[in-house]
mmCIF file of C-alpha atoms in Angstrom:
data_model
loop_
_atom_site.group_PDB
_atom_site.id
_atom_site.type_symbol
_atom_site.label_atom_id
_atom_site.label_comp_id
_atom_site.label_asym_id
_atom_site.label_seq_id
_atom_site.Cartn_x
_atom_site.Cartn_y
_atom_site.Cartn_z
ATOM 1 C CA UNK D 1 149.891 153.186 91.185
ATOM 2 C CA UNK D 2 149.873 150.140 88.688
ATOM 3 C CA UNK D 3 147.287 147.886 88.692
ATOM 4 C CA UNK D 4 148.277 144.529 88.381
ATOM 5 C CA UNK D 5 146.882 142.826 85.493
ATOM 6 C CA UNK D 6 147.848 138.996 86.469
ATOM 7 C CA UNK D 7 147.098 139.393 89.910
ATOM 8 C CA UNK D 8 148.156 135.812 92.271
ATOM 9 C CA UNK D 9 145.265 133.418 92.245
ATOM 10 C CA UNK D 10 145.380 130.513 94.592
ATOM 11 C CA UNK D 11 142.974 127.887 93.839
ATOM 12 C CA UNK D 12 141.285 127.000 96.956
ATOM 13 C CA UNK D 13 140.893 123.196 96.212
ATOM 14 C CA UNK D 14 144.538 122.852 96.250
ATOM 15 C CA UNK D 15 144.346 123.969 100.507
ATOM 16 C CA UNK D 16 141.024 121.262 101.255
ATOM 17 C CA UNK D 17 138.876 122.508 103.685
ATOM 18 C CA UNK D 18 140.510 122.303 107.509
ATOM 19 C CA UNK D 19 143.857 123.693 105.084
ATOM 20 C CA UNK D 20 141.950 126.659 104.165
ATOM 21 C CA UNK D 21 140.532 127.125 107.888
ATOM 22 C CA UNK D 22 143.691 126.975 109.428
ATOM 23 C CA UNK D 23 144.831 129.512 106.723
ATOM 24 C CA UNK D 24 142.011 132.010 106.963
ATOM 25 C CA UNK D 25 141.943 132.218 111.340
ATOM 26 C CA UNK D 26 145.729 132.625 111.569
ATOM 27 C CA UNK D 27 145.306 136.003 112.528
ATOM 28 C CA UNK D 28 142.395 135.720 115.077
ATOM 29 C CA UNK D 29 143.454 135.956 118.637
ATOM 30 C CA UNK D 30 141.331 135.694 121.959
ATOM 31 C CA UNK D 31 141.219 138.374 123.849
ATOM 32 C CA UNK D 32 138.147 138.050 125.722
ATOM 33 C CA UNK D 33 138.089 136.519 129.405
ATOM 34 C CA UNK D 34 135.210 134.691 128.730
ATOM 35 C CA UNK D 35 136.394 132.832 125.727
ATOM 36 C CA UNK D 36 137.303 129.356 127.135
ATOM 37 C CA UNK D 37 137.777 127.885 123.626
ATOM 38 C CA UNK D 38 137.971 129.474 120.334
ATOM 39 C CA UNK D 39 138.556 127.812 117.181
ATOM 40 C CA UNK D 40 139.629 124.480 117.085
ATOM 41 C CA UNK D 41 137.356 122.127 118.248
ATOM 42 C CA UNK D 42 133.851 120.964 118.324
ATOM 43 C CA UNK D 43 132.073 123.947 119.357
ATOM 44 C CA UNK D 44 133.577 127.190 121.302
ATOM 45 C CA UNK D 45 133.360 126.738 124.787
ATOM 46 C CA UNK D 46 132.349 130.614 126.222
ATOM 47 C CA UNK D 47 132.004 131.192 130.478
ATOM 48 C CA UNK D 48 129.663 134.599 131.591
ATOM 49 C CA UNK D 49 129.169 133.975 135.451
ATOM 50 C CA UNK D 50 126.964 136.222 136.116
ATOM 51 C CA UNK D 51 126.395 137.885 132.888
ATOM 52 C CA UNK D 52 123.457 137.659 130.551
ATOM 53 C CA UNK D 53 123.946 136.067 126.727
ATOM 54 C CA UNK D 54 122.580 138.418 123.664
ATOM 55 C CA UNK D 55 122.799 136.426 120.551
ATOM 56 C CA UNK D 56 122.120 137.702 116.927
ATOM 57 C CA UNK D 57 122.729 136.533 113.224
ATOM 58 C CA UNK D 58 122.524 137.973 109.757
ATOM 59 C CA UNK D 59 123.131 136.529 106.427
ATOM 60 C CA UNK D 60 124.398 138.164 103.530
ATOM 61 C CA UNK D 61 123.894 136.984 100.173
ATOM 62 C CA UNK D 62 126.256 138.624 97.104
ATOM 63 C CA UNK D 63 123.172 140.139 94.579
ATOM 64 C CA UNK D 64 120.598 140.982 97.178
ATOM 65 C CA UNK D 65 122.425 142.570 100.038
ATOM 66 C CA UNK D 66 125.998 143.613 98.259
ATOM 67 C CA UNK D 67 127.470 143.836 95.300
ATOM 68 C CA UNK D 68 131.467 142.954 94.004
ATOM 69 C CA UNK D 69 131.283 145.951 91.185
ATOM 70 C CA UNK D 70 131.808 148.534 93.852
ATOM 71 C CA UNK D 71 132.014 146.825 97.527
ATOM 72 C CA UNK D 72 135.610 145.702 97.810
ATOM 73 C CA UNK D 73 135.750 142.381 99.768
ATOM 74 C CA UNK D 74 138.057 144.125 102.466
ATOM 75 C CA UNK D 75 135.337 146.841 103.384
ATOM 76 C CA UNK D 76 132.415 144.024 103.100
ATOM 77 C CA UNK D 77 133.902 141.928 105.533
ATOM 78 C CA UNK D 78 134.004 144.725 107.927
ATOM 79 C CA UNK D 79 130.810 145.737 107.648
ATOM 80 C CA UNK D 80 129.338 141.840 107.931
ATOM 81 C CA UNK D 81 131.127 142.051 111.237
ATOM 82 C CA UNK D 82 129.320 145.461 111.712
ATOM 83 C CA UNK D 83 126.141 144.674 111.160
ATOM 84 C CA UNK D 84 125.523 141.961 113.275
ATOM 85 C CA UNK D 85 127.752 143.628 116.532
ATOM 86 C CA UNK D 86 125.237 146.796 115.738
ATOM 87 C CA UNK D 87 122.357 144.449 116.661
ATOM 88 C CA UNK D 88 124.438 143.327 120.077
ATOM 89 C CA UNK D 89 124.576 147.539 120.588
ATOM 90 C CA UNK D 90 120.589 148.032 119.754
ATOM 91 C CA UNK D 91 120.046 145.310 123.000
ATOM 92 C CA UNK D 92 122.298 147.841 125.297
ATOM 93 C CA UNK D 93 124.897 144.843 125.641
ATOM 94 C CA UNK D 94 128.739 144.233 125.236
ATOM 95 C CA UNK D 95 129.594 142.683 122.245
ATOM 96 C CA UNK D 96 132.257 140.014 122.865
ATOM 97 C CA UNK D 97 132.443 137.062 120.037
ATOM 98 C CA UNK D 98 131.633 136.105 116.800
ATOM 99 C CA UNK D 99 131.653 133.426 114.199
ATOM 100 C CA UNK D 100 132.620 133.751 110.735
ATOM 101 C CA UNK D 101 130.511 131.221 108.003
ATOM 102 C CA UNK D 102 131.239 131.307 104.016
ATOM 103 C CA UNK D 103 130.062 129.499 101.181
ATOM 104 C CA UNK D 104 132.351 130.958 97.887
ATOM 105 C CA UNK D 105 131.897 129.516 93.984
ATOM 106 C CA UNK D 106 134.657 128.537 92.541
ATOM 107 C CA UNK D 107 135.412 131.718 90.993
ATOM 108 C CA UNK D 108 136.891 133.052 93.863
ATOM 109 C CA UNK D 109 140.548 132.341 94.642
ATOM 110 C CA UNK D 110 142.610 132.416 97.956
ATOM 111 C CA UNK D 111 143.666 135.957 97.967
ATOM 112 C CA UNK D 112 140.159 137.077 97.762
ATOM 113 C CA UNK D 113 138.903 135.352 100.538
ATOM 114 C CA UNK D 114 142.612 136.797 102.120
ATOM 115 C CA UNK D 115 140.935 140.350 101.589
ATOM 116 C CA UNK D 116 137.536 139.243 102.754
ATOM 117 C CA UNK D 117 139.589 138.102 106.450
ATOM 118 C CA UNK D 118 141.405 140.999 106.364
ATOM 119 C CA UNK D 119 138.334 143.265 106.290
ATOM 120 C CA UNK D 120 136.866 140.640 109.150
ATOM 121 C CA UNK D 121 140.234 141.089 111.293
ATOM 122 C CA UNK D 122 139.810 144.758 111.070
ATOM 123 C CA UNK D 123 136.871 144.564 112.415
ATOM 124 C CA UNK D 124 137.470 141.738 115.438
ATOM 125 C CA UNK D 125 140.086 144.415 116.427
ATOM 126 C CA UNK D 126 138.254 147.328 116.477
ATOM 127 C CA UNK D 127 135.040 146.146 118.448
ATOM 128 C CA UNK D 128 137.046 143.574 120.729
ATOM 129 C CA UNK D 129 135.406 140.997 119.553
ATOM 130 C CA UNK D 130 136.973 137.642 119.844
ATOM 131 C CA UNK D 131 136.730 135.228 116.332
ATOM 132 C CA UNK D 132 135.408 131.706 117.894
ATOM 133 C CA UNK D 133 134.052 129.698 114.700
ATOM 134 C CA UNK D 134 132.141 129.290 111.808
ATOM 135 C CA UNK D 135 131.848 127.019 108.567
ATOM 136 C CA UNK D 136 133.299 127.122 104.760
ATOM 137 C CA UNK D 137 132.009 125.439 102.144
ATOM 138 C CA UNK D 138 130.854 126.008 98.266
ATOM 139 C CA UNK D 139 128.273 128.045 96.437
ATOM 140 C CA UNK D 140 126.936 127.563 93.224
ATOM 141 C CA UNK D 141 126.339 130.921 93.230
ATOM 142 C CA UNK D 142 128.490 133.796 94.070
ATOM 143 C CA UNK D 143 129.478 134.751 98.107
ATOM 144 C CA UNK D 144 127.623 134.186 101.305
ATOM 145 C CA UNK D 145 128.329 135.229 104.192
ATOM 146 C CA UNK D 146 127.019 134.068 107.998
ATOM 147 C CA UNK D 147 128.060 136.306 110.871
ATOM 148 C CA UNK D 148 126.674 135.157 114.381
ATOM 149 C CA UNK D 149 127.931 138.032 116.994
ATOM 150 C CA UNK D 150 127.492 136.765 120.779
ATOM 151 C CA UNK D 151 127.353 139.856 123.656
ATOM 152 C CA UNK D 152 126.824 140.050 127.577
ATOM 153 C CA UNK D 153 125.159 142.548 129.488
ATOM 154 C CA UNK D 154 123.669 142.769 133.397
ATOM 155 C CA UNK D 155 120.428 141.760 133.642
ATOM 156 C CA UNK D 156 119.403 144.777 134.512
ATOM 157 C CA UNK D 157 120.777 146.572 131.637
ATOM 158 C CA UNK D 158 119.439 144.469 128.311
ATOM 159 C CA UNK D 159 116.718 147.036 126.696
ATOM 160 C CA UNK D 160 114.076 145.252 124.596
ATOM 161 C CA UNK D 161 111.972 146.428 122.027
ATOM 162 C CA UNK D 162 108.606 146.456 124.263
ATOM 163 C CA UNK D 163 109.470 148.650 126.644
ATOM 164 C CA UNK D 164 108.116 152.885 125.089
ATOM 165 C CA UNK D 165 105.525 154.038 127.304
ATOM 166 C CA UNK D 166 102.978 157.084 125.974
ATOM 167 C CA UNK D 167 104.795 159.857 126.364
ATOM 168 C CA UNK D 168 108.181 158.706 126.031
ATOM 169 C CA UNK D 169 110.472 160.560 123.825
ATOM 170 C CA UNK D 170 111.648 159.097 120.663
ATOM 171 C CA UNK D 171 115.663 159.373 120.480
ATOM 172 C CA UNK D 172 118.211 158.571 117.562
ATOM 173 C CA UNK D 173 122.093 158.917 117.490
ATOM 174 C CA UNK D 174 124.193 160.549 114.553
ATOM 175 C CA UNK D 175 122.790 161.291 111.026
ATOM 176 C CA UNK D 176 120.267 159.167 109.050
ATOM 177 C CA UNK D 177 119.778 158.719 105.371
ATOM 178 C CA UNK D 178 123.555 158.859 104.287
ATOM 179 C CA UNK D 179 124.073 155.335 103.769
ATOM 180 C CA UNK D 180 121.527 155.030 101.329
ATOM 181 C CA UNK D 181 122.336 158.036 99.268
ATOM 182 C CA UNK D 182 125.944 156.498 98.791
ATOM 183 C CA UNK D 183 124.141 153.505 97.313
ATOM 184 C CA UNK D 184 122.828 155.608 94.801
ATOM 185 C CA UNK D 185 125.981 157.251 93.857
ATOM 186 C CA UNK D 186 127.769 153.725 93.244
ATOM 187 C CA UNK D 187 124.622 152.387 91.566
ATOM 188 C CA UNK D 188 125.018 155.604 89.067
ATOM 189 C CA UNK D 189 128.415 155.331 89.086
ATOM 190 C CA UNK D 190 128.329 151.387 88.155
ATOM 191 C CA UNK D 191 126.209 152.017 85.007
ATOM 192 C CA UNK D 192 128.500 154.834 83.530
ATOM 193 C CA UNK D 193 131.432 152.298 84.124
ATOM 194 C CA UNK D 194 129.754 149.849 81.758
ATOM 195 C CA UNK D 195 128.657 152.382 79.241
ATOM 196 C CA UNK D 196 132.041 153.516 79.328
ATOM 197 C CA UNK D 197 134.714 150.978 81.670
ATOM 198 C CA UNK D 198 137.207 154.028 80.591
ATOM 199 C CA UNK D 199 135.702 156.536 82.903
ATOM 200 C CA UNK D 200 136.861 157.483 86.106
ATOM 201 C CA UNK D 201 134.563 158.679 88.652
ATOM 202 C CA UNK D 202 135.642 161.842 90.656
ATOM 203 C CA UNK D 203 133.687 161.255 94.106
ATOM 204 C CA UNK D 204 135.106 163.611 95.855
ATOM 205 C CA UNK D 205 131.807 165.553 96.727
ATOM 206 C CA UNK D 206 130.319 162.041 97.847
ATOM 207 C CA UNK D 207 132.955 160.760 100.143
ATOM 208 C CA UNK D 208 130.984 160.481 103.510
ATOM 209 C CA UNK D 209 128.003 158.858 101.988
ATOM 210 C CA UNK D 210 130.193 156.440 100.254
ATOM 211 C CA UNK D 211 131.554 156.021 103.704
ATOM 212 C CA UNK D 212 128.315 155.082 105.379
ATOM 213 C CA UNK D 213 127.315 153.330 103.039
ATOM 214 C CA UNK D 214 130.497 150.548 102.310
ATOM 215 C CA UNK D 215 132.415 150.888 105.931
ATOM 216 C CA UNK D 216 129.780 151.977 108.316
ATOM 217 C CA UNK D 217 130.003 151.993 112.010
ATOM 218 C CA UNK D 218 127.952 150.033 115.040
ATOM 219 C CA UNK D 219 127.713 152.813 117.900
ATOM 220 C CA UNK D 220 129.105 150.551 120.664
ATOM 221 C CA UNK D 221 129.579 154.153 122.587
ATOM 222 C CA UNK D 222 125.954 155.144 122.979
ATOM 223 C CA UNK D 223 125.860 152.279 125.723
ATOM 224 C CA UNK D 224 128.729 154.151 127.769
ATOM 225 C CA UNK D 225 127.400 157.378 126.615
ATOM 226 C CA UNK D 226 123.767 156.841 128.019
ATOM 227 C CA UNK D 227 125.590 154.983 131.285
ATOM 228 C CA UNK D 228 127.215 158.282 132.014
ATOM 229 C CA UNK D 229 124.154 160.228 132.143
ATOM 230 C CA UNK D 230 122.476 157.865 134.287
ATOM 231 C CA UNK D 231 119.885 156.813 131.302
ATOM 232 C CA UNK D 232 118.858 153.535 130.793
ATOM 233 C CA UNK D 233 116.554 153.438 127.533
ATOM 234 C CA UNK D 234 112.444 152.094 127.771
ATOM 235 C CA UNK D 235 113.095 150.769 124.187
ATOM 236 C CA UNK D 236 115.582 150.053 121.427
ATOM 237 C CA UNK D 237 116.386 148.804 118.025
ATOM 238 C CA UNK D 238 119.339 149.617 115.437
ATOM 239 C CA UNK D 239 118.546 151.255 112.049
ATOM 240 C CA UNK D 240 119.364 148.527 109.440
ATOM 241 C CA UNK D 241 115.643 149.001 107.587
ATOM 242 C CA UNK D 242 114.953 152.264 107.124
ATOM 243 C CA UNK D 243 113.625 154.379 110.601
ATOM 244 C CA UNK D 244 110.282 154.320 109.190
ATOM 245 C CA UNK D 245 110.118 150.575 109.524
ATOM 246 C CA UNK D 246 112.197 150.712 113.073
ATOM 247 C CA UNK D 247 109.703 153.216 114.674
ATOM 248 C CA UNK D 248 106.577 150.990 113.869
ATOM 249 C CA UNK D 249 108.796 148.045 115.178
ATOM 250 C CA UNK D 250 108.994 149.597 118.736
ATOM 251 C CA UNK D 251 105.244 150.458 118.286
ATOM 252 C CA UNK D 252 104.335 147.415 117.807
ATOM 253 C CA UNK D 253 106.028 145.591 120.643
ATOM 254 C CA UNK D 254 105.537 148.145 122.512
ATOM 255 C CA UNK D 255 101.844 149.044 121.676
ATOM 256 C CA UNK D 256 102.394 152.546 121.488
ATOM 257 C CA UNK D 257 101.373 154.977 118.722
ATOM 258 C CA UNK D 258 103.993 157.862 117.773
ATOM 259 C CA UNK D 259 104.663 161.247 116.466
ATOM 260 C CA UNK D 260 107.581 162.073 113.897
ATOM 261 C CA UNK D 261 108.644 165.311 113.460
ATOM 262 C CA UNK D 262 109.872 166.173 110.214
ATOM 263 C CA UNK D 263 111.713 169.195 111.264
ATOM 264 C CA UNK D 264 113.539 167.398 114.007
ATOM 265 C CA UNK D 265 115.690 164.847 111.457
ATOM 266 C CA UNK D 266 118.804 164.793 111.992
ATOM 267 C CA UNK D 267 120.625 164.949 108.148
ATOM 268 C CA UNK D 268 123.730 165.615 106.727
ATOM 269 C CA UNK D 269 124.482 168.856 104.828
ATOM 270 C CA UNK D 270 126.251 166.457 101.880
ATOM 271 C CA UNK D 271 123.064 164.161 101.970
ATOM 272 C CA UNK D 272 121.081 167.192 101.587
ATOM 273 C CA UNK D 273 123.088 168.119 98.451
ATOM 274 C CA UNK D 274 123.071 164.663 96.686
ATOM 275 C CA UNK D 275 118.898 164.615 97.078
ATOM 276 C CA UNK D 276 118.566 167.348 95.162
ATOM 277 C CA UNK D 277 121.278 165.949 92.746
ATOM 278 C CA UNK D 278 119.155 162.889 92.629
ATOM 279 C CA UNK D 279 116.049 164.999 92.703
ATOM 280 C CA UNK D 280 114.827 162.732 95.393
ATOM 281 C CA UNK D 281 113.034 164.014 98.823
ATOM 282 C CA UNK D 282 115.500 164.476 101.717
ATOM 283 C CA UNK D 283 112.499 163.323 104.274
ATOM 284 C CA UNK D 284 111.424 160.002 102.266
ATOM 285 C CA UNK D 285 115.495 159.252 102.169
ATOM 286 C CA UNK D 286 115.607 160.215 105.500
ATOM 287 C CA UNK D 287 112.871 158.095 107.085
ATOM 288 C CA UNK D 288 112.930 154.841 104.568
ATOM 289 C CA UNK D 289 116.560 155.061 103.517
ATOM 290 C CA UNK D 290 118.178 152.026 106.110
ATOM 291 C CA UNK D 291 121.839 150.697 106.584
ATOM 292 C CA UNK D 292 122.499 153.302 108.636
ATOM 293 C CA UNK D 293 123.544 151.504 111.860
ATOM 294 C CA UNK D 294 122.388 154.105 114.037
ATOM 295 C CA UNK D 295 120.413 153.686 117.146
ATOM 296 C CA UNK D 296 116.868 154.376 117.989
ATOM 297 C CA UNK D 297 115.482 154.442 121.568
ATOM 298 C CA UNK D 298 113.110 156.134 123.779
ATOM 299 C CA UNK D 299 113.517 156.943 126.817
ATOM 300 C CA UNK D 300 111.086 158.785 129.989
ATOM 301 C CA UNK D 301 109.947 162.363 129.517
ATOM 302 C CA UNK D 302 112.121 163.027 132.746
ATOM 303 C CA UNK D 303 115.349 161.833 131.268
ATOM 304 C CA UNK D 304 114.997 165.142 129.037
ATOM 305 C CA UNK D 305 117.079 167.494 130.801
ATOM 306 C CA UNK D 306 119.682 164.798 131.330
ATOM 307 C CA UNK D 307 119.999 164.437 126.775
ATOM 308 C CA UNK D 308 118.879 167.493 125.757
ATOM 309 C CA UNK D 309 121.566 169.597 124.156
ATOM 310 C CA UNK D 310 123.866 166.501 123.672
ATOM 311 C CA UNK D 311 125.476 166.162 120.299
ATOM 312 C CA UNK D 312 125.188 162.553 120.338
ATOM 313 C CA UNK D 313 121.576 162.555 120.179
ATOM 314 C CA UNK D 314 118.682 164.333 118.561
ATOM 315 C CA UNK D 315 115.122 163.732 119.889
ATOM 316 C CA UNK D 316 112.973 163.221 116.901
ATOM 317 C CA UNK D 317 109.555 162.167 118.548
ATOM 318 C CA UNK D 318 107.403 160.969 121.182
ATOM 319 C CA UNK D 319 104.950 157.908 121.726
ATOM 320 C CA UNK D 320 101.320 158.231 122.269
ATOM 321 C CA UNK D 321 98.704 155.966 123.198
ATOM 322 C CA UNK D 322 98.268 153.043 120.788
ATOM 323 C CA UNK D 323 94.922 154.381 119.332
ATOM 324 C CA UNK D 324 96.143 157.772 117.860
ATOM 325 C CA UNK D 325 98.470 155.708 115.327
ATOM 326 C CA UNK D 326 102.364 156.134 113.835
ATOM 327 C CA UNK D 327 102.179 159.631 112.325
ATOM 328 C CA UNK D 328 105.254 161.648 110.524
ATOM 329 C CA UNK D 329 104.077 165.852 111.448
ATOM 330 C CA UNK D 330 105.239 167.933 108.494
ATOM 331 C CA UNK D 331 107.221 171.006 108.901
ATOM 332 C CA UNK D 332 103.536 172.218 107.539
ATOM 333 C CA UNK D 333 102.128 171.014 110.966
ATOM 334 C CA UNK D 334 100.663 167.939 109.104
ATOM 335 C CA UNK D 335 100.100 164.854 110.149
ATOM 336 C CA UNK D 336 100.753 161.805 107.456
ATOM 337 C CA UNK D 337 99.909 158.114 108.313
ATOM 338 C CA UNK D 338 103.382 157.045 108.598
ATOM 339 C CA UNK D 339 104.502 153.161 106.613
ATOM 340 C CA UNK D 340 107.104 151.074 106.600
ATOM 341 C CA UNK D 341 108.687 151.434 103.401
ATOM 342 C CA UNK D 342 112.068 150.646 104.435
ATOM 343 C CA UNK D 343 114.371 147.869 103.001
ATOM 344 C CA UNK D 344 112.819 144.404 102.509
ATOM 345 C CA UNK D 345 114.721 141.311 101.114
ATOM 346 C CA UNK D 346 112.049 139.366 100.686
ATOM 347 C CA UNK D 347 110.633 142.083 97.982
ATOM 348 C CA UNK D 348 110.443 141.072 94.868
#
């Protein structure tokens, strides 16, 4: 395929601002029965009944949480949309609407906030989430995006963070580690690019990390996976940070101590591979890594029979009493003083 080297550019001062609104939500239907009002007005008018309200934001910023030289703008506005419904999953609710906020420098024309929408559309589709609002406006500095995802649950069903209990078993769903592994491959790939712009890399061998890492996934099943086995969760949080930080999140809230097992991490046989590419430590990936969008919860010893052997999950753990501490036990049978060395954007 040709690229196109004079690709359309649409300045987006020549649209104004409710011109470029009205161009960018074209696409966005309601679907939900509890969307009153959508776009359009004032504010979106929204009608639960009976139903409990979960509400959770994120901000991404282009240069601390994503980067243009290797995230196109169609995958990043999927995973904005992502990221924030994942946190909607980690409360044990329905995600239902969101709302969409930008702030782009002039150096970005129409067709690459068209992309950006198109990744965001994808993504209303996929998770049934209906697109209700949100702001545009300028940056004097690169791409922001706002996502504020809205959910509804029972009352009965909304897990918190505070709920473990000693004894409880620590639970996560798919693979961990992946997404952060495919950072590294970009990263590497990025600088050979501008040693050399004429090199193409062949990432064949990295495709699933790559995956993770630019188009991950929230696990809105888990909620009607754990329904069907008649499980309701004590606590639960998504894994955006690293699992490292997450576990000493529920610990905290909860105050509960914990045991990690080494041995019981569940890890990909291509994530393996790439750490000892990288010569980097599977485990320390594995436990501080983050963006993996997983979820972690615990749940009562006698729920065991009911998720053991289940593909979905992998019990890693189980919480002690608050004295004994947050420990990772080695596949030596040793117990290390586990920290929270997972992803911090306040870091400098």
């Amino acid at each position: 395929m040709i690229e196109d080297k004079n690709p359309q550019r649409t300045s987006i001062a020549q649209l104004g601002e409710f011109g470029l609104i009205d161009h960018l939500t074209k696409n966005f239907t309601i679907n939900q029965d509890s969307t009153i009002k959508g776009i359009g007005d004032d504010a979106a008018v929204l009608d639960f009944k009976d139903k409990k309200v979960v509400v959770s934001t994120d901000l991404l910023i282009e240069g601390v949480h994503f980067d243009l030289a290797y995230m196109p703008l169609k995958h990043l506005g999927y995973k904005a949309v992502i990221v924030n419904i994942s946190d909607i999953c980690a409360m044990n609710a329905k995600a239902t609407q969101i709302t969409v906020s930008v702030a782009v420098s002039n150096r970005f024309p129409l067709e690459a906030l068209d992309e950006l929408f198109a990744g965001i559309t994808h993504a209303a589709i996929e998770y049934n989430v209906d697109v209700i609002g949100g702001d545009t406006t300028s940056s004097q500095k690169g791409l922001i995006i706002s996502i504020t995802a809205i959910g509804e649950a029972n009352e009965d069903e909304i897990v918190y963070r505070n709920g473990a209990k000693e004894t409880d078993l620590l639970v996560v769903t798919g693979d961990i580690g992946a997404a952060y592994m495919g950072l590294q491959v970009l990263e590497r790939e990025k600088q050979v690019f501008q040693v050399n712009p004429n090199s193409q890399p062949d990432l064949d061998a990295y495709t699933y990390l790559i995956e993770r890492q630019l188009k991950p996934e929230a696990r809105k099943d888990v909620r009607t996976l754990l329904h069907a086995l008649e499980i309701k969760p004590t606590s639960m949080i998504d894994i955006s940070d690293g699992l490292s930080s997450e576990i000493m999140h529920l610990c905290k809230q909860s105050k509960v101590g914990c045991n990690l097992y080494e041995d019981k991490l569940p890890i990909d046989p291509q994530f393996i591979n790439v750490c000892e590419e990288f010569n980097i430590d599977s485990t320390t990936v594995a436990i501080n890594g983050g963006e993996d969008y997983e979820l972690l919860f615990t749940i009562a010893m006698e729920d065991f029979e009911k998720i053991k052997g289940n593909p979905n999950f992998t019990i890693i753990g189980h919480m002690t009493q608050e004295s004994e501490g947050i420990h990772l036990v080695t596949r030596a049978n040793t117990k290390i003083a586990l920290k929270a060395r997972g992803w911090n954007a306040l870091s400098e």
